[in-house]
Amino acid sequence: MAEGKIVKALSGFYYVQSGEDRYQCRGRGVLRKNKVTPLVGDQVEFEESNPGEGYILAIKPRKNELVRPPIANIDQAVIVVSATQPNFSTLLLDRFLVLIESKHIEPMIIISKMDTIDDEKESQIAQYKQDYEQIGYVVESVSIKQLDEIKQAVRHFKGKISVIAGQSGVGKSSILNAINPQLKLETNEISESLGRGKHTTRHVELIEVNDGLVADTPGFSSLEFNELQIEDVPDCFPEMRERKHACKFRGCMHHKEPKCAVKLAVENGEIPTYRYQHYLQFLEEIQNRKPRY
């Protein structure tokens, strides 16, 4: 019996990396019986049946997992947002951040296409960058053509399993291709009429980038808060999480309660107003969600 990590899933086969070798494996019946589907990123026990082929016998406990893309044991989610085309949106960024925080995955932000904006827009984005860094997020701004900027950004990939998330057309594949031209990941121009790119990625695979592994698939094709409970939302905002102990009421939702440390921080300019507005918007969205039976 050997151990390894699933680095690719395609047509019912799981490709397990064990040391320098890669094995094409199928899942054993015991997994199906226990209704366990192996995921890319899983640490597994397998046995070799023929040279380079084998069967997965057991899956080690996961620290987290995503449904889209189907991947487990993620160390960080890299959210790529573009300065323009599509326009930089703090609302969309906060949506991604909340979804990632709710899965207990470390987020990192890359702002792309910085070479395509004017000075006014640049200073606006510099302010946003500062806001998110103050919250505690790692934020890197890059121009797709500036390789040294991209290399600076991807130093955070080292030794980690990363998933890349972001709207279509923000330059996710371009960034990875710039670091490792052998990837030849498909990129698509933005379809102007829709203002969004076409999906080009079809299967899930972990590829080596900068001594780490990156899923070459768009993360979070759905940005719905279907799995999120309303009481979990405050903890998905780090600046609220660290202030909740100072609120008068335990379990404060930072909305209508008196003596709330979060609302005070918003009034004092310690928390950006737009972050708080998005928080209230997300609360309302989850509250109005239709129950699923």
PDB file of C-alpha atoms in Angstrom, residues 75-256:
ATOM      1  CA  ASP A  75      -4.521  26.245   1.521  1.00  0.00           C
ATOM      2  CA  GLN A  76      -5.459  29.481  -0.190  1.00  0.00           C
ATOM      3  CA  ALA A  77      -7.868  30.998  -2.691  1.00  0.00           C
ATOM      4  CA  VAL A  78      -6.381  33.613  -4.976  1.00  0.00           C
ATOM      5  CA  ILE A  79      -9.071  36.070  -6.040  1.00  0.00           C
ATOM      6  CA  VAL A  80      -8.176  37.849  -9.264  1.00  0.00           C
ATOM      7  CA  VAL A  81     -10.039  41.114  -9.851  1.00  0.00           C
ATOM      8  CA  SER A  82      -9.246  43.447 -12.717  1.00  0.00           C
ATOM      9  CA  ALA A  83      -8.742  47.194 -12.467  1.00  0.00           C
ATOM     10  CA  THR A  84     -10.944  47.560 -15.546  1.00  0.00           C
ATOM     11  CA  GLN A  85     -12.747  45.441 -18.178  1.00  0.00           C
ATOM     12  CA  PRO A  86     -14.548  44.105 -16.173  1.00  0.00           C
ATOM     13  CA  ASN A  87     -14.514  47.079 -13.794  1.00  0.00           C
ATOM     14  CA  PHE A  88     -13.142  46.730 -10.282  1.00  0.00           C
ATOM     15  CA  SER A  89     -16.040  45.978  -7.939  1.00  0.00           C
ATOM     16  CA  THR A  90     -15.681  45.907  -4.147  1.00  0.00           C
ATOM     17  CA  LEU A  91     -19.126  44.262  -3.950  1.00  0.00           C
ATOM     18  CA  LEU A  92     -18.013  41.327  -6.096  1.00  0.00           C
ATOM     19  CA  LEU A  93     -14.685  41.100  -4.264  1.00  0.00           C
ATOM     20  CA  ASP A  94     -16.467  41.020  -0.892  1.00  0.00           C
ATOM     21  CA  ARG A  95     -18.767  38.278  -2.184  1.00  0.00           C
ATOM     22  CA  PHE A  96     -15.763  36.137  -3.096  1.00  0.00           C
ATOM     23  CA  LEU A  97     -14.095  36.900   0.239  1.00  0.00           C
ATOM     24  CA  VAL A  98     -17.169  35.902   2.270  1.00  0.00           C
ATOM     25  CA  LEU A  99     -17.541  32.614   0.361  1.00  0.00           C
ATOM     26  CA  ILE A 100     -13.856  31.812   0.870  1.00  0.00           C
ATOM     27  CA  GLU A 101     -13.837  32.821   4.556  1.00  0.00           C
ATOM     28  CA  SER A 102     -16.926  30.642   5.127  1.00  0.00           C
ATOM     29  CA  LYS A 103     -14.909  27.619   3.904  1.00  0.00           C
ATOM     30  CA  HIS A 104     -12.022  28.495   6.268  1.00  0.00           C
ATOM     31  CA  ILE A 105      -9.669  29.034   3.348  1.00  0.00           C
ATOM     32  CA  GLU A 106      -7.041  31.780   3.400  1.00  0.00           C
ATOM     33  CA  PRO A 107      -7.819  34.426   0.737  1.00  0.00           C
ATOM     34  CA  MET A 108      -5.300  36.417  -1.279  1.00  0.00           C
ATOM     35  CA  ILE A 109      -6.178  39.207  -3.753  1.00  0.00           C
ATOM     36  CA  ILE A 110      -4.500  39.996  -7.086  1.00  0.00           C
ATOM     37  CA  ILE A 111      -5.606  43.163  -8.918  1.00  0.00           C
ATOM     38  CA  SER A 112      -4.772  42.713 -12.617  1.00  0.00           C
ATOM     39  CA  LYS A 113      -4.597  44.991 -15.688  1.00  0.00           C
ATOM     40  CA  MET A 114      -3.026  47.877 -13.756  1.00  0.00           C
ATOM     41  CA  ASP A 115      -1.318  49.011 -16.973  1.00  0.00           C
ATOM     42  CA  THR A 116      -4.670  49.826 -18.604  1.00  0.00           C
ATOM     43  CA  ILE A 117      -5.954  52.553 -16.253  1.00  0.00           C
ATOM     44  CA  ASP A 118      -5.458  56.305 -15.839  1.00  0.00           C
ATOM     45  CA  ASP A 119      -3.947  58.071 -12.809  1.00  0.00           C
ATOM     46  CA  GLU A 120      -7.295  58.887 -11.208  1.00  0.00           C
ATOM     47  CA  LYS A 121      -8.425  55.256 -11.314  1.00  0.00           C
ATOM     48  CA  GLU A 122      -5.005  54.160 -10.116  1.00  0.00           C
ATOM     49  CA  SER A 123      -5.186  56.285  -6.949  1.00  0.00           C
ATOM     50  CA  GLN A 124      -8.724  55.006  -6.300  1.00  0.00           C
ATOM     51  CA  ILE A 125      -7.517  51.398  -6.538  1.00  0.00           C
ATOM     52  CA  ALA A 126      -4.491  52.211  -4.356  1.00  0.00           C
ATOM     53  CA  GLN A 127      -6.961  53.323  -1.655  1.00  0.00           C
ATOM     54  CA  TYR A 128      -8.944  50.078  -1.952  1.00  0.00           C
ATOM     55  CA  LYS A 129      -5.685  48.088  -1.808  1.00  0.00           C
ATOM     56  CA  GLN A 130      -4.801  49.880   1.422  1.00  0.00           C
ATOM     57  CA  ASP A 131      -8.278  49.192   2.871  1.00  0.00           C
ATOM     58  CA  TYR A 132      -8.017  45.448   2.249  1.00  0.00           C
ATOM     59  CA  GLU A 133      -4.424  45.274   3.477  1.00  0.00           C
ATOM     60  CA  GLN A 134      -5.522  46.988   6.677  1.00  0.00           C
ATOM     61  CA  ILE A 135      -8.102  44.221   7.179  1.00  0.00           C
ATOM     62  CA  GLY A 136      -5.189  41.777   6.955  1.00  0.00           C
ATOM     63  CA  TYR A 137      -5.439  40.484   3.385  1.00  0.00           C
ATOM     64  CA  VAL A 138      -2.438  40.040   1.105  1.00  0.00           C
ATOM     65  CA  VAL A 139      -3.063  42.248  -1.956  1.00  0.00           C
ATOM     66  CA  GLU A 140      -0.811  42.357  -5.027  1.00  0.00           C
ATOM     67  CA  SER A 141      -1.428  44.589  -8.062  1.00  0.00           C
ATOM     68  CA  VAL A 142      -0.020  43.462 -11.402  1.00  0.00           C
ATOM     69  CA  SER A 143       0.152  44.302 -15.082  1.00  0.00           C
ATOM     70  CA  ILE A 144      -0.095  41.163 -17.196  1.00  0.00           C
ATOM     71  CA  LYS A 145       2.917  42.328 -19.258  1.00  0.00           C
ATOM     72  CA  GLN A 146       5.134  42.925 -16.188  1.00  0.00           C
ATOM     73  CA  LEU A 147       6.569  39.513 -15.408  1.00  0.00           C
ATOM     74  CA  ASP A 148       8.484  40.684 -12.334  1.00  0.00           C
ATOM     75  CA  GLU A 149       5.238  41.973 -10.757  1.00  0.00           C
ATOM     76  CA  ILE A 150       3.540  38.637 -11.435  1.00  0.00           C
ATOM     77  CA  LYS A 151       6.493  36.707  -9.989  1.00  0.00           C
ATOM     78  CA  GLN A 152       6.285  38.908  -6.904  1.00  0.00           C
ATOM     79  CA  ALA A 153       2.571  38.065  -6.581  1.00  0.00           C
ATOM     80  CA  VAL A 154       2.972  34.307  -7.008  1.00  0.00           C
ATOM     81  CA  ARG A 155       5.684  33.943  -4.386  1.00  0.00           C
ATOM     82  CA  HIS A 156       2.670  33.327  -2.120  1.00  0.00           C
ATOM     83  CA  PHE A 157       1.953  30.059  -4.008  1.00  0.00           C
ATOM     84  CA  LYS A 158       5.029  28.275  -2.667  1.00  0.00           C
ATOM     85  CA  GLY A 159       4.298  25.021  -0.844  1.00  0.00           C
ATOM     86  CA  LYS A 160       0.516  25.528  -0.992  1.00  0.00           C
ATOM     87  CA  ILE A 161      -2.515  24.186  -2.836  1.00  0.00           C
ATOM     88  CA  SER A 162      -4.217  27.241  -4.336  1.00  0.00           C
ATOM     89  CA  VAL A 163      -7.460  27.690  -6.196  1.00  0.00           C
ATOM     90  CA  ILE A 164      -7.865  30.724  -8.434  1.00  0.00           C
ATOM     91  CA  ALA A 165     -11.191  32.517  -8.366  1.00  0.00           C
ATOM     92  CA  GLY A 166     -12.527  35.540 -10.184  1.00  0.00           C
ATOM     93  CA  GLN A 167     -14.907  36.708 -12.869  1.00  0.00           C
ATOM     94  CA  SER A 168     -14.258  35.558 -16.395  1.00  0.00           C
ATOM     95  CA  GLY A 169     -12.023  37.899 -18.343  1.00  0.00           C
ATOM     96  CA  VAL A 170      -9.974  39.196 -15.391  1.00  0.00           C
ATOM     97  CA  GLY A 171      -6.789  37.480 -16.557  1.00  0.00           C
ATOM     98  CA  LYS A 172      -6.545  34.349 -14.381  1.00  0.00           C
ATOM     99  CA  SER A 173      -5.107  32.129 -17.132  1.00  0.00           C
ATOM    100  CA  SER A 174      -2.896  34.935 -18.479  1.00  0.00           C
ATOM    101  CA  ILE A 175      -1.229  35.281 -15.075  1.00  0.00           C
ATOM    102  CA  LEU A 176      -0.502  31.543 -14.820  1.00  0.00           C
ATOM    103  CA  ASN A 177       0.683  31.386 -18.443  1.00  0.00           C
ATOM    104  CA  ALA A 178       3.056  34.293 -17.806  1.00  0.00           C
ATOM    105  CA  ILE A 179       4.767  32.360 -14.997  1.00  0.00           C
ATOM    106  CA  ASN A 180       4.827  28.993 -16.709  1.00  0.00           C
ATOM    107  CA  PRO A 181       4.497  29.283 -20.516  1.00  0.00           C
ATOM    108  CA  GLN A 182       4.370  25.467 -20.797  1.00  0.00           C
ATOM    109  CA  LEU A 183       0.893  25.553 -19.271  1.00  0.00           C
ATOM    110  CA  LYS A 184      -0.629  27.002 -22.461  1.00  0.00           C
ATOM    111  CA  LEU A 185      -3.910  27.468 -20.608  1.00  0.00           C
ATOM    112  CA  GLU A 186      -6.695  28.611 -22.886  1.00  0.00           C
ATOM    113  CA  THR A 187      -7.536  32.270 -22.526  1.00  0.00           C
ATOM    114  CA  ASN A 188     -10.468  34.010 -24.069  1.00  0.00           C
ATOM    115  CA  GLU A 189     -11.011  37.610 -24.953  1.00  0.00           C
ATOM    116  CA  ILE A 190     -13.959  39.082 -23.132  1.00  0.00           C
ATOM    117  CA  SER A 191     -17.122  38.695 -25.114  1.00  0.00           C
ATOM    118  CA  GLU A 192     -17.939  42.404 -25.353  1.00  0.00           C
ATOM    119  CA  SER A 193     -21.695  42.028 -25.669  1.00  0.00           C
ATOM    120  CA  LEU A 194     -21.969  40.037 -22.436  1.00  0.00           C
ATOM    121  CA  GLY A 195     -19.169  41.794 -20.601  1.00  0.00           C
ATOM    122  CA  ARG A 196     -17.940  38.422 -19.423  1.00  0.00           C
ATOM    123  CA  GLY A 197     -15.597  35.813 -20.782  1.00  0.00           C
ATOM    124  CA  LYS A 198     -16.476  32.337 -21.956  1.00  0.00           C
ATOM    125  CA  HIS A 199     -15.620  29.387 -19.727  1.00  0.00           C
ATOM    126  CA  THR A 200     -12.730  27.467 -21.179  1.00  0.00           C
ATOM    127  CA  THR A 201     -11.730  25.020 -18.448  1.00  0.00           C
ATOM    128  CA  ARG A 202     -13.203  21.525 -18.474  1.00  0.00           C
ATOM    129  CA  HIS A 203     -11.549  19.223 -15.953  1.00  0.00           C
ATOM    130  CA  VAL A 204      -9.840  19.708 -12.612  1.00  0.00           C
ATOM    131  CA  GLU A 205      -6.086  19.414 -12.386  1.00  0.00           C
ATOM    132  CA  LEU A 206      -3.419  20.687 -10.002  1.00  0.00           C
ATOM    133  CA  ILE A 207      -0.503  22.162 -11.895  1.00  0.00           C
ATOM    134  CA  GLU A 208       2.896  23.105 -10.522  1.00  0.00           C
ATOM    135  CA  VAL A 209       3.414  26.829 -10.240  1.00  0.00           C
ATOM    136  CA  ASN A 210       6.280  28.328  -8.257  1.00  0.00           C
ATOM    137  CA  ASP A 211       6.842  25.240  -6.051  1.00  0.00           C
ATOM    138  CA  GLY A 212       3.150  25.055  -5.236  1.00  0.00           C
ATOM    139  CA  LEU A 213       0.065  23.476  -6.784  1.00  0.00           C
ATOM    140  CA  VAL A 214      -2.671  25.521  -8.444  1.00  0.00           C
ATOM    141  CA  ALA A 215      -6.053  24.300  -9.664  1.00  0.00           C
ATOM    142  CA  ASP A 216      -6.303  25.362 -13.297  1.00  0.00           C
ATOM    143  CA  THR A 217     -10.055  25.820 -13.146  1.00  0.00           C
ATOM    144  CA  PRO A 218     -12.246  28.807 -12.420  1.00  0.00           C
ATOM    145  CA  GLY A 219     -13.223  28.731  -8.765  1.00  0.00           C
ATOM    146  CA  PHE A 220     -16.741  29.502  -7.586  1.00  0.00           C
ATOM    147  CA  SER A 221     -18.798  29.494 -10.740  1.00  0.00           C
ATOM    148  CA  SER A 222     -21.737  30.074  -8.398  1.00  0.00           C
ATOM    149  CA  LEU A 223     -21.561  33.073  -6.095  1.00  0.00           C
ATOM    150  CA  GLU A 224     -24.752  32.253  -4.220  1.00  0.00           C
ATOM    151  CA  PHE A 225     -24.742  32.114  -0.434  1.00  0.00           C
ATOM    152  CA  ASN A 226     -26.766  28.885  -0.436  1.00  0.00           C
ATOM    153  CA  GLU A 227     -24.754  27.107   2.234  1.00  0.00           C
ATOM    154  CA  LEU A 228     -24.176  30.114   4.472  1.00  0.00           C
ATOM    155  CA  GLN A 229     -26.217  30.588   7.650  1.00  0.00           C
ATOM    156  CA  ILE A 230     -27.020  34.135   8.699  1.00  0.00           C
ATOM    157  CA  GLU A 231     -25.224  33.807  12.058  1.00  0.00           C
ATOM    158  CA  ASP A 232     -22.005  32.809  10.254  1.00  0.00           C
ATOM    159  CA  VAL A 233     -21.785  36.002   8.178  1.00  0.00           C
ATOM    160  CA  PRO A 234     -20.171  38.298  10.813  1.00  0.00           C
ATOM    161  CA  ASP A 235     -17.243  35.874  11.195  1.00  0.00           C
ATOM    162  CA  CYS A 236     -16.613  36.012   7.428  1.00  0.00           C
ATOM    163  CA  PHE A 237     -15.537  39.664   7.862  1.00  0.00           C
ATOM    164  CA  PRO A 238     -12.182  39.590   9.753  1.00  0.00           C
ATOM    165  CA  GLU A 239     -12.532  43.196  10.943  1.00  0.00           C
ATOM    166  CA  MET A 240     -15.877  42.267  12.568  1.00  0.00           C
ATOM    167  CA  ARG A 241     -14.596  38.951  13.896  1.00  0.00           C
ATOM    168  CA  GLU A 242     -11.839  40.685  15.842  1.00  0.00           C
ATOM    169  CA  ARG A 243     -14.174  43.298  17.340  1.00  0.00           C
ATOM    170  CA  LYS A 244     -17.147  41.125  18.324  1.00  0.00           C
ATOM    171  CA  HIS A 245     -15.865  40.578  21.884  1.00  0.00           C
ATOM    172  CA  ALA A 246     -16.195  44.322  22.471  1.00  0.00           C
ATOM    173  CA  CYS A 247     -19.913  44.340  21.561  1.00  0.00           C
ATOM    174  CA  LYS A 248     -22.331  44.594  24.485  1.00  0.00           C
ATOM    175  CA  PHE A 249     -24.391  41.578  23.389  1.00  0.00           C
ATOM    176  CA  ARG A 250     -23.006  38.125  22.774  1.00  0.00           C
ATOM    177  CA  GLY A 251     -23.968  36.960  19.298  1.00  0.00           C
ATOM    178  CA  CYS A 252     -24.335  40.601  18.164  1.00  0.00           C
ATOM    179  CA  MET A 253     -25.220  40.780  14.466  1.00  0.00           C
ATOM    180  CA  HIS A 254     -23.860  44.361  14.210  1.00  0.00           C
ATOM    181  CA  HIS A 255     -27.110  45.588  12.756  1.00  0.00           C
ATOM    182  CA  LYS A 256     -29.808  46.932  15.077  1.00  0.00           C
TER     183      LYS A 256
END
